[in-house]
Tab-separated table of N, CA and C in Angstrom:
chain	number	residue	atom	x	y	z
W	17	UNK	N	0.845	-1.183	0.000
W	17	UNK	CA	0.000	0.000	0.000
W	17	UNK	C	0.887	1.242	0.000
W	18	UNK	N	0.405	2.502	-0.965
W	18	UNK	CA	1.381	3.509	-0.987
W	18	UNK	C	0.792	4.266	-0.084
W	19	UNK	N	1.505	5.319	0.644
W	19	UNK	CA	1.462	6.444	1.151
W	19	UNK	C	1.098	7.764	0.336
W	20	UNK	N	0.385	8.762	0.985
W	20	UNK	CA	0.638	10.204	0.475
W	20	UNK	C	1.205	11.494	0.317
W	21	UNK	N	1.559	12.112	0.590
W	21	UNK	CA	1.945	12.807	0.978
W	21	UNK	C	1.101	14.603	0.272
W	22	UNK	N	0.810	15.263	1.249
W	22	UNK	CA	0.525	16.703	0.954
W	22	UNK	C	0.842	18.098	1.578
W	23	UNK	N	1.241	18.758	0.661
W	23	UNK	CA	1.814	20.153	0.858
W	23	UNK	C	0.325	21.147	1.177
W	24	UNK	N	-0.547	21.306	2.203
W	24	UNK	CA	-1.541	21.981	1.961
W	24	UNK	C	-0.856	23.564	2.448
W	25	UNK	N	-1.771	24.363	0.447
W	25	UNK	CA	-1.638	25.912	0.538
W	25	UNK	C	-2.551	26.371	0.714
W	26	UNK	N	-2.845	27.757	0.879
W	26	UNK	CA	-3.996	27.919	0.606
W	26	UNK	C	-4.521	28.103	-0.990
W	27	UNK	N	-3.475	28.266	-1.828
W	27	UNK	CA	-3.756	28.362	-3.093
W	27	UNK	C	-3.809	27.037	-3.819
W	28	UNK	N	-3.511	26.253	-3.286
W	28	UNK	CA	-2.479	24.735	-3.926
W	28	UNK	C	-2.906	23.730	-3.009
W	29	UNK	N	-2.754	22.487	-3.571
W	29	UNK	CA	-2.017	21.243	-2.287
W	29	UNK	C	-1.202	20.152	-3.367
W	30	UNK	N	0.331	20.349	-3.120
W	30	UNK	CA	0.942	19.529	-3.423
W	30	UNK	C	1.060	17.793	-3.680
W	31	UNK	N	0.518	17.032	-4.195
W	31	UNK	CA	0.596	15.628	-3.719
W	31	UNK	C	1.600	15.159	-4.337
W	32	UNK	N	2.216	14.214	-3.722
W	32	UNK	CA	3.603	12.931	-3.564
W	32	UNK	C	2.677	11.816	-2.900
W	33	UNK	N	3.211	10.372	-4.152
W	33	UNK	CA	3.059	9.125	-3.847
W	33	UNK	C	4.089	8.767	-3.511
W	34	UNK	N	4.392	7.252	-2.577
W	34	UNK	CA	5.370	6.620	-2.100
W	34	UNK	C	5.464	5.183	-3.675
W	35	UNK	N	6.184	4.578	-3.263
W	35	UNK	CA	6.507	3.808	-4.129
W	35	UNK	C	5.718	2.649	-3.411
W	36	UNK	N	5.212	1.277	-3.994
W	36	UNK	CA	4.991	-0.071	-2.665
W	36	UNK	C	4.997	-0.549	-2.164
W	37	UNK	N	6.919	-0.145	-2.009
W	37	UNK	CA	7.294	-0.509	-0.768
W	37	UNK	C	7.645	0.546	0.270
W	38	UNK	N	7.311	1.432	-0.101
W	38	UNK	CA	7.442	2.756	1.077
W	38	UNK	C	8.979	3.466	1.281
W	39	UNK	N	9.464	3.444	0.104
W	39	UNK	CA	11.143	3.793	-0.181
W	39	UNK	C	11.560	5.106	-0.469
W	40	UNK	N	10.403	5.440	-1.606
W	40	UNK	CA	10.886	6.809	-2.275
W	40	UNK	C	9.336	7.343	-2.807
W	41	UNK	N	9.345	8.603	-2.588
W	41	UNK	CA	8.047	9.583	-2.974
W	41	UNK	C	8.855	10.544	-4.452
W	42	UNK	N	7.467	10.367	-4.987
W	42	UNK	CA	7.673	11.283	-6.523
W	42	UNK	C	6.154	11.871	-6.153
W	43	UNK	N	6.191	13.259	-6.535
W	43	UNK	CA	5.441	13.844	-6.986
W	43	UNK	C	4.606	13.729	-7.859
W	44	UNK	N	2.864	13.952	-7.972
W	44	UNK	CA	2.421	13.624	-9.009
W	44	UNK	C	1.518	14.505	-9.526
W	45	UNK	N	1.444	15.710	-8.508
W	45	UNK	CA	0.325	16.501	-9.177
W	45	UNK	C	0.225	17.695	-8.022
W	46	UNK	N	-0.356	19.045	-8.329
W	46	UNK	CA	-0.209	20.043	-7.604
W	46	UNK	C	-1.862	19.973	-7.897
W	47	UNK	N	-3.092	19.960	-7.111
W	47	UNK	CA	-4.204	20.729	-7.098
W	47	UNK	C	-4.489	22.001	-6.575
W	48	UNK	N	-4.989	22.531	-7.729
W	48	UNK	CA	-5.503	23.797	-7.641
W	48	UNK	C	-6.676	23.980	-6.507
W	49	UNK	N	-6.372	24.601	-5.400
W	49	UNK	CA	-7.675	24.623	-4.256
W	49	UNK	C	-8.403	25.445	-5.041
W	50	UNK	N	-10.133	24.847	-4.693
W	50	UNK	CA	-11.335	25.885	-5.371
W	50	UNK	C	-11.923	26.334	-3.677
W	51	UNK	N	-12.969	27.345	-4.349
W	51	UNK	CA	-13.779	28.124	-2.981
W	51	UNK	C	-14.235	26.997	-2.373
W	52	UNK	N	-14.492	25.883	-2.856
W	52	UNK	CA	-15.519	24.753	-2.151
W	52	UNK	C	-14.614	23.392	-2.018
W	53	UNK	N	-14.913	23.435	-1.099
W	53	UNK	CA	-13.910	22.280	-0.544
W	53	UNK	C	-13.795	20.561	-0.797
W	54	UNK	N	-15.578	20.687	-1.034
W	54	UNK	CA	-15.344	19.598	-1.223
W	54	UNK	C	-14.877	18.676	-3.200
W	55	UNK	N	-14.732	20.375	-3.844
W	55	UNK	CA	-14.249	19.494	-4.589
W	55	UNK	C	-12.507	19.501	-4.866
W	56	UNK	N	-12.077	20.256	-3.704
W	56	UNK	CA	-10.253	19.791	-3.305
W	56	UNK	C	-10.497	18.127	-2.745
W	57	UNK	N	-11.714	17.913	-2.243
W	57	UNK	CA	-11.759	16.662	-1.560
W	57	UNK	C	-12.210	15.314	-2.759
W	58	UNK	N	-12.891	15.727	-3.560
W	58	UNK	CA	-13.148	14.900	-4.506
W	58	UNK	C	-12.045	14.494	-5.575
W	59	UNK	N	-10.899	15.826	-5.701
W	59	UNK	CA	-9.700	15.307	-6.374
W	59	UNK	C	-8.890	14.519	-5.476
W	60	UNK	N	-8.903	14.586	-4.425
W	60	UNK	CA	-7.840	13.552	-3.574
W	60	UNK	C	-8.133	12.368	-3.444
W	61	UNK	N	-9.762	12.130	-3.190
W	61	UNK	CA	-10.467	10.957	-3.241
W	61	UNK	C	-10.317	9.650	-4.041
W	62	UNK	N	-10.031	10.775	-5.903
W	62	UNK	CA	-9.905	9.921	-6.789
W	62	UNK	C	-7.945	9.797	-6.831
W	63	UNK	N	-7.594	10.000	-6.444
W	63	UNK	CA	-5.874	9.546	-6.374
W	63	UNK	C	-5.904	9.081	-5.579
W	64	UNK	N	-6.277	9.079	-4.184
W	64	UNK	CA	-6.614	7.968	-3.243
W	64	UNK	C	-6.576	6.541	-3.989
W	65	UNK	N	-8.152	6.542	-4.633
W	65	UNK	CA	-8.479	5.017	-4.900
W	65	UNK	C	-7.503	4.704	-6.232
W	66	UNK	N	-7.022	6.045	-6.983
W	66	UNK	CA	-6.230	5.464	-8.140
W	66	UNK	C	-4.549	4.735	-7.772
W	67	UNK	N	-4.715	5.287	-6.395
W	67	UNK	CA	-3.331	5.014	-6.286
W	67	UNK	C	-2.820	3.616	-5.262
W	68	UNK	N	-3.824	3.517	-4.527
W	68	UNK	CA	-3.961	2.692	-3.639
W	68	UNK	C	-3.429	2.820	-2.051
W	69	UNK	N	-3.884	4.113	-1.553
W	69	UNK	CA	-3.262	4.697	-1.166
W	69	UNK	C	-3.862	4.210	0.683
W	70	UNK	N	-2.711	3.957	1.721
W	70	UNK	CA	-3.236	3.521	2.861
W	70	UNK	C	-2.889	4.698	4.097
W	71	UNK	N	-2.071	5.245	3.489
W	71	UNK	CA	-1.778	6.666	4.614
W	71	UNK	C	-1.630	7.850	4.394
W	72	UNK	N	-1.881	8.956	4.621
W	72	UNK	CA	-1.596	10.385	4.429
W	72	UNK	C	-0.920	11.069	5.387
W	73	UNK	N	0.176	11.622	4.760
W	73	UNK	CA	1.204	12.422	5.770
W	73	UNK	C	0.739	13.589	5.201
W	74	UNK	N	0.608	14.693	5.940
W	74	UNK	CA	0.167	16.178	5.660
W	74	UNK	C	1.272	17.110	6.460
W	75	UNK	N	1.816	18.049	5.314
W	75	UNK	CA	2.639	19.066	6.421
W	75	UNK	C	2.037	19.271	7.339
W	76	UNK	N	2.502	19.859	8.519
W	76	UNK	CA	2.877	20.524	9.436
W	76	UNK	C	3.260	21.632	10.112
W	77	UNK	N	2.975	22.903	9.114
W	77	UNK	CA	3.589	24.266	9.468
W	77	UNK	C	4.071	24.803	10.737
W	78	UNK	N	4.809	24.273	11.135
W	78	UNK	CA	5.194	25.477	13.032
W	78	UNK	C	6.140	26.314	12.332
W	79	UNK	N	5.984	27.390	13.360
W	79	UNK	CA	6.875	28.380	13.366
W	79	UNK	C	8.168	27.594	13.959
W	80	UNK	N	9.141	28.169	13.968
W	80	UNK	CA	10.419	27.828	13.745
W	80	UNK	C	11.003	28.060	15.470
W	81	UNK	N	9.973	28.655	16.107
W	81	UNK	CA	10.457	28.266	17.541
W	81	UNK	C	9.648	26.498	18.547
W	82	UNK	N	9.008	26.290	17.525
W	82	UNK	CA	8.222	25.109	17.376
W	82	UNK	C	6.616	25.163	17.670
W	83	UNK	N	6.374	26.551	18.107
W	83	UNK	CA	5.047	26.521	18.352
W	83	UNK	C	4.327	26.590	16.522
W	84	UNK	N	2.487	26.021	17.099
W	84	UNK	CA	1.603	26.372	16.100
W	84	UNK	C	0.969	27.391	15.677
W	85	UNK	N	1.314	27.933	14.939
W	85	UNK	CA	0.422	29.098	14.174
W	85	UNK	C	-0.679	29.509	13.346
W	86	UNK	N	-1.204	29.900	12.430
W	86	UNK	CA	-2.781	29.740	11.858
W	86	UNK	C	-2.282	28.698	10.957
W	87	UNK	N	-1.232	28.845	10.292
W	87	UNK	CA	-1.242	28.025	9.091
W	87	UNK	C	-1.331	26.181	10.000
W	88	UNK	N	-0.376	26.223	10.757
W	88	UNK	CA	-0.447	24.583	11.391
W	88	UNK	C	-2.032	24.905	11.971
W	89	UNK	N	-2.728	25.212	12.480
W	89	UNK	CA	-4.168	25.261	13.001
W	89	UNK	C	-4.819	24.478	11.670
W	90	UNK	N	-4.620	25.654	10.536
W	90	UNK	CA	-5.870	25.025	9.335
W	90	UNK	C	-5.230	23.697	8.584
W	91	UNK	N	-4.041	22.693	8.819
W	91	UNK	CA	-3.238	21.857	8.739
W	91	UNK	C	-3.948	21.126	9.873
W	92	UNK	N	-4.287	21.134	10.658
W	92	UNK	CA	-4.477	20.317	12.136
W	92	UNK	C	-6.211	20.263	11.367
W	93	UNK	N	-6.888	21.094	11.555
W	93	UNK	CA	-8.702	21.264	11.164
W	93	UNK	C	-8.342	20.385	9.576
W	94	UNK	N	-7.137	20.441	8.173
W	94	UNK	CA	-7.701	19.626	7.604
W	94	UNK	C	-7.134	18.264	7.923
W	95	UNK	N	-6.483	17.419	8.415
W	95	UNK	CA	-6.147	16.614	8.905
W	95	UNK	C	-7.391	15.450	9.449
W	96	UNK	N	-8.304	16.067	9.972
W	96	UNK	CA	-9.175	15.960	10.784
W	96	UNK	C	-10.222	15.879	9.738
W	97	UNK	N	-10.597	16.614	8.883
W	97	UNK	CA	-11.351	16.197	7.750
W	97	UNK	C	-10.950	15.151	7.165
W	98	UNK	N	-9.769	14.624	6.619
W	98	UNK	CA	-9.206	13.763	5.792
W	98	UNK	C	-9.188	12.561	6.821
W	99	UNK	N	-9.187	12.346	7.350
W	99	UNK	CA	-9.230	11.768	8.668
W	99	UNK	C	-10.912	10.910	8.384
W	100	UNK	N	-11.852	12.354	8.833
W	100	UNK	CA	-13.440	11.485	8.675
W	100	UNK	C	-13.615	11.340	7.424
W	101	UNK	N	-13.212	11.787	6.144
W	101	UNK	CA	-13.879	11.844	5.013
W	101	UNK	C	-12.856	10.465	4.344
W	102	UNK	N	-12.177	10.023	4.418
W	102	UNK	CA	-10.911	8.787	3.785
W	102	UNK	C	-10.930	7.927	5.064
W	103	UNK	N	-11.426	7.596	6.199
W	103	UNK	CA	-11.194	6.813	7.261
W	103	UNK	C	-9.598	5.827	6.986
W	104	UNK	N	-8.677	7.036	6.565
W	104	UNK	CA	-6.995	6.821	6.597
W	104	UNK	C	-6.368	7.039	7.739
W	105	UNK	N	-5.537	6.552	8.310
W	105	UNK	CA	-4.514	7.298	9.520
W	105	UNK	C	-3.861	8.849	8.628
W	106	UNK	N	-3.761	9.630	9.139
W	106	UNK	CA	-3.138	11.019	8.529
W	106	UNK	C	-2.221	11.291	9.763
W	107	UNK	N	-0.978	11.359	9.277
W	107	UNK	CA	0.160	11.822	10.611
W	107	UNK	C	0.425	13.586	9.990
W	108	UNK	N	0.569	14.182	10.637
W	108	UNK	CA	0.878	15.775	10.672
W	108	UNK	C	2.845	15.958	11.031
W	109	UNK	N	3.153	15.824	9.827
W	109	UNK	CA	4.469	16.025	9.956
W	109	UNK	C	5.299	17.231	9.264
W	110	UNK	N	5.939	17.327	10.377
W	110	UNK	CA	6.807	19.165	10.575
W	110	UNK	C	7.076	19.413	9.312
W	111	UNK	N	7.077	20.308	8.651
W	111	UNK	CA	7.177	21.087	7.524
W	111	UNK	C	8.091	22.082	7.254
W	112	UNK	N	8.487	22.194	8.294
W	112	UNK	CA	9.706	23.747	8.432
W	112	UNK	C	10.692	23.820	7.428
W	113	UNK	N	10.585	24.890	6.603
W	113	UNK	CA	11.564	25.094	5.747
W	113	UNK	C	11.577	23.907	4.216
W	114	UNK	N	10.841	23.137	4.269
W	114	UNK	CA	10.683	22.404	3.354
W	114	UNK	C	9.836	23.313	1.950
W	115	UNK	N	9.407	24.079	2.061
W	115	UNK	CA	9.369	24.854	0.407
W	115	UNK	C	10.580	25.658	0.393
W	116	UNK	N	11.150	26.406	1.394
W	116	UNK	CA	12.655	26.700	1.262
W	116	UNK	C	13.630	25.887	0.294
W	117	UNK	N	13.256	24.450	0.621
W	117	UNK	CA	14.118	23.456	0.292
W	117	UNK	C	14.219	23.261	-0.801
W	118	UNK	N	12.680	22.768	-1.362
W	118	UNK	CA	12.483	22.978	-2.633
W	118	UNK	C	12.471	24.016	-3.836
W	119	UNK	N	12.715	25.106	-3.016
W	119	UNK	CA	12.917	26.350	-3.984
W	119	UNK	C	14.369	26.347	-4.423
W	120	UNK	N	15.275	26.061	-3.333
W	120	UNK	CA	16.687	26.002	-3.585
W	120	UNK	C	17.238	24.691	-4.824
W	121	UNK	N	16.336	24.261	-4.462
W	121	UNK	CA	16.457	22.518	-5.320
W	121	UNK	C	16.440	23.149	-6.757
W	122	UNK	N	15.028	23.792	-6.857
W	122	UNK	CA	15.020	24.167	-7.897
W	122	UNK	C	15.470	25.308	-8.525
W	123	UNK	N	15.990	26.213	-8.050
W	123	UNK	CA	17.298	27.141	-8.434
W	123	UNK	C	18.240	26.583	-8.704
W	124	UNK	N	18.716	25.781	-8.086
W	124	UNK	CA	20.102	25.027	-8.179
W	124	UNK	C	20.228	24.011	-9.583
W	125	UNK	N	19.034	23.868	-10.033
W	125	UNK	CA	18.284	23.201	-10.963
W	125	UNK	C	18.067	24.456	-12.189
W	126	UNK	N	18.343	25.765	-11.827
W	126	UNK	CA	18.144	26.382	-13.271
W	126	UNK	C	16.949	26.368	-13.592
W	127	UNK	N	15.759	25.811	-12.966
W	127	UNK	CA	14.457	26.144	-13.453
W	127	UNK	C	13.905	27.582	-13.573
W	128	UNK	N	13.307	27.750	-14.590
W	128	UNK	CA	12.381	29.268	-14.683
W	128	UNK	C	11.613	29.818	-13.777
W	129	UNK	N	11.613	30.820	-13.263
W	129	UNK	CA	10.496	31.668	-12.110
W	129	UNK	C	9.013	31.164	-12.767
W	130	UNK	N	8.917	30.860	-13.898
W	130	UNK	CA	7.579	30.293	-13.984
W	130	UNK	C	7.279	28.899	-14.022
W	131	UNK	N	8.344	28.299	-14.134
W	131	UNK	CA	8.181	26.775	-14.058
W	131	UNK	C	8.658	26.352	-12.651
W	132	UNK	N	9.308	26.718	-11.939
W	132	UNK	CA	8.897	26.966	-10.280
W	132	UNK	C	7.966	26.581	-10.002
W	133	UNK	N	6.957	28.209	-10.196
W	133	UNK	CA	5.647	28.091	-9.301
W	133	UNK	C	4.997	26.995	-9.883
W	134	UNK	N	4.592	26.203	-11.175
W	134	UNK	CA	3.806	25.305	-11.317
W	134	UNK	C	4.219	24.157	-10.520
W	135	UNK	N	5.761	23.392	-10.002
W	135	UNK	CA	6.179	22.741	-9.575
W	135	UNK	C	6.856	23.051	-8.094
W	136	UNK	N	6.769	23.683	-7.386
W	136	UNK	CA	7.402	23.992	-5.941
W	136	UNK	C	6.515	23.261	-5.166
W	137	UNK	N	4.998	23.612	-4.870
W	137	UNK	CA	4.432	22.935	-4.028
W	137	UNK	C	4.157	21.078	-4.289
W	138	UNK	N	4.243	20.958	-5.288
W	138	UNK	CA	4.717	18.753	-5.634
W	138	UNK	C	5.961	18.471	-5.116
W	139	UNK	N	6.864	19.369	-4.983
W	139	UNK	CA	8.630	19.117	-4.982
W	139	UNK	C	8.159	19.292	-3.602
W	140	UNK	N	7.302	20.278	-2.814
W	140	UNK	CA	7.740	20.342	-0.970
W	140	UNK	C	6.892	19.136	-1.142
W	141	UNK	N	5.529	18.356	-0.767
W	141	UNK	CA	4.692	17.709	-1.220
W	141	UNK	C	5.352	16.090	-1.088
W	142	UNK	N	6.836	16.197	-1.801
W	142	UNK	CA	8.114	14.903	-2.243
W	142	UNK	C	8.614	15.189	-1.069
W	143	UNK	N	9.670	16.507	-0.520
W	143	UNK	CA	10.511	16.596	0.531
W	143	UNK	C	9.686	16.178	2.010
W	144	UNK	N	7.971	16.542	2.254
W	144	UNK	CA	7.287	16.266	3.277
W	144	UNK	C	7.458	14.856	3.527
W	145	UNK	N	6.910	13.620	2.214
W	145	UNK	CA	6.660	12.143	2.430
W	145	UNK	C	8.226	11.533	2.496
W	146	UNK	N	9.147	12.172	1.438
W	146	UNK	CA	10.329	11.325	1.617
W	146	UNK	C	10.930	11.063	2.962
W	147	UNK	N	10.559	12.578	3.761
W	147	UNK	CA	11.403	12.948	5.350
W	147	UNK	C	10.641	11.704	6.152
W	148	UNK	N	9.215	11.851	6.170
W	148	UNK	CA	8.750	10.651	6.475
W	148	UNK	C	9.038	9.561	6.259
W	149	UNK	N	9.240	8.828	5.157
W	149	UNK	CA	9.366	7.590	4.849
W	149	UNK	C	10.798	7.254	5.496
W	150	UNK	N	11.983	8.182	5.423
W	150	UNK	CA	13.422	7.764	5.938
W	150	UNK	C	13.440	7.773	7.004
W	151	UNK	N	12.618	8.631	8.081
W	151	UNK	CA	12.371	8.670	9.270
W	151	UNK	C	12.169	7.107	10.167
W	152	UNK	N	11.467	5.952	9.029
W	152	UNK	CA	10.963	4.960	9.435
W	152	UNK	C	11.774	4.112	9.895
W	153	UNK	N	11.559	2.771	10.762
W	153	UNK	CA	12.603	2.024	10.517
W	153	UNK	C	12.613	1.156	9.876
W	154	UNK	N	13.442	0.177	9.264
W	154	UNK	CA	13.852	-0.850	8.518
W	154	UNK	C	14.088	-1.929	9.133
W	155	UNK	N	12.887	-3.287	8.156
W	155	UNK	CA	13.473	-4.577	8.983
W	155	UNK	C	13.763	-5.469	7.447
W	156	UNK	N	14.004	-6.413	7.795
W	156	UNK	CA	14.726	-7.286	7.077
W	156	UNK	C	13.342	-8.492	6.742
W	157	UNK	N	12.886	-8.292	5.919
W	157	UNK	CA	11.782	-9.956	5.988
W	157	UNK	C	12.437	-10.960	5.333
W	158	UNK	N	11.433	-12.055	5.289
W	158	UNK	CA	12.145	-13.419	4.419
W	158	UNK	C	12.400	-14.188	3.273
W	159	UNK	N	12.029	-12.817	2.883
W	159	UNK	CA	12.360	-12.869	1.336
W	159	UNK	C	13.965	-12.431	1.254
W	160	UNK	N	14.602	-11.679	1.911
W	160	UNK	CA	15.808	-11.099	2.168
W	160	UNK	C	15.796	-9.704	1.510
W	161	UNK	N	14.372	-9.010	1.336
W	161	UNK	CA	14.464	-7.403	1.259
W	161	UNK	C	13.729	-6.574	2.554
W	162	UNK	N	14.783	-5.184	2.250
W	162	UNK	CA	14.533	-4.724	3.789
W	162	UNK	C	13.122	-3.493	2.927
W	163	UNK	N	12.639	-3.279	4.068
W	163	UNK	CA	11.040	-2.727	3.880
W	163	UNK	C	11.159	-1.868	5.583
W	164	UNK	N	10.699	-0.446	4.818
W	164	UNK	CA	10.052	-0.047	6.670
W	164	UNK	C	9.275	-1.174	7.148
W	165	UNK	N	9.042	-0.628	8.692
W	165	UNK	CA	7.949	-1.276	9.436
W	165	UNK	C	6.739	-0.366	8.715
W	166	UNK	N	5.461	-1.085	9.363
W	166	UNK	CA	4.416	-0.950	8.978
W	166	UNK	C	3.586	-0.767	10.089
């Protein structure tokens, strides 16, 4: 089962899939948030079931002294939607500086100020699930490949 991963903006929400064995996240798509929510919820729904998807990691915004601020608040309230509306586990993981990251990635990369913005929030979106996924630990099964735990 893959994982998710999302960058929620208020303009955007980044999504990153994991691979099937939970190794490496690629980016697959930036949605455009509309006034109505539930149809940001109806595009996730269908990558959900297209993807086969068993967990959602969602940034995390704190401020950088570690407390929560509005942005982690409306991160925490959608969490909690995705939560009742996908009956998925959703973990809320720290976000700090991760579009930083990806902006530098992609400077460093020579990309265009306009091909950036179409791709920054999928690239933080990748840096959110990958941090997750390495975070995990690793066991060994009996086949003789190593796989996070689960």
């Amino acid at each position: 089962m893959r994982k998710m991963g999302l960058d929620l903006g208020t303009k955007t929400i980044g999504v990153a899939i994991s691979d099937e064995l939970g190794w490496t996240a690629q980016g697959i798509e930036t949605v455009t948030r509309n006034k109505d929510i539930e149809k940001d919820l109806e595009r996730l729904d269908y990558l959900i079931k297209e993807h086969n998807v068993s967990e959602i990691v969602l940034g995390y915004p704190k401020n950088m002294n570690g407390t929560v601020g509005e942005r982690g608040q409306a991160s925490e309230q959608f969490a909690e939607l995705l939560k009742s509306r996908f009956q998925l586990p959703v973990h809320l993981w720290d976000e700090r500086l991760t579009t930083v990251a990806a902006e530098k990635m992609l400077l460093d990369a020579d990309v265009s100020r306009k091909k950036r913005k179409k791709v920054i929030d999928k690239l933080a979106a990748v840096i959110i699930l990958q941090s997750y996924l390495d975070s995990r630990p690793i066991k060994r099964d009996l086949s003789g490949f190593y796989r996070p735990f689960e």
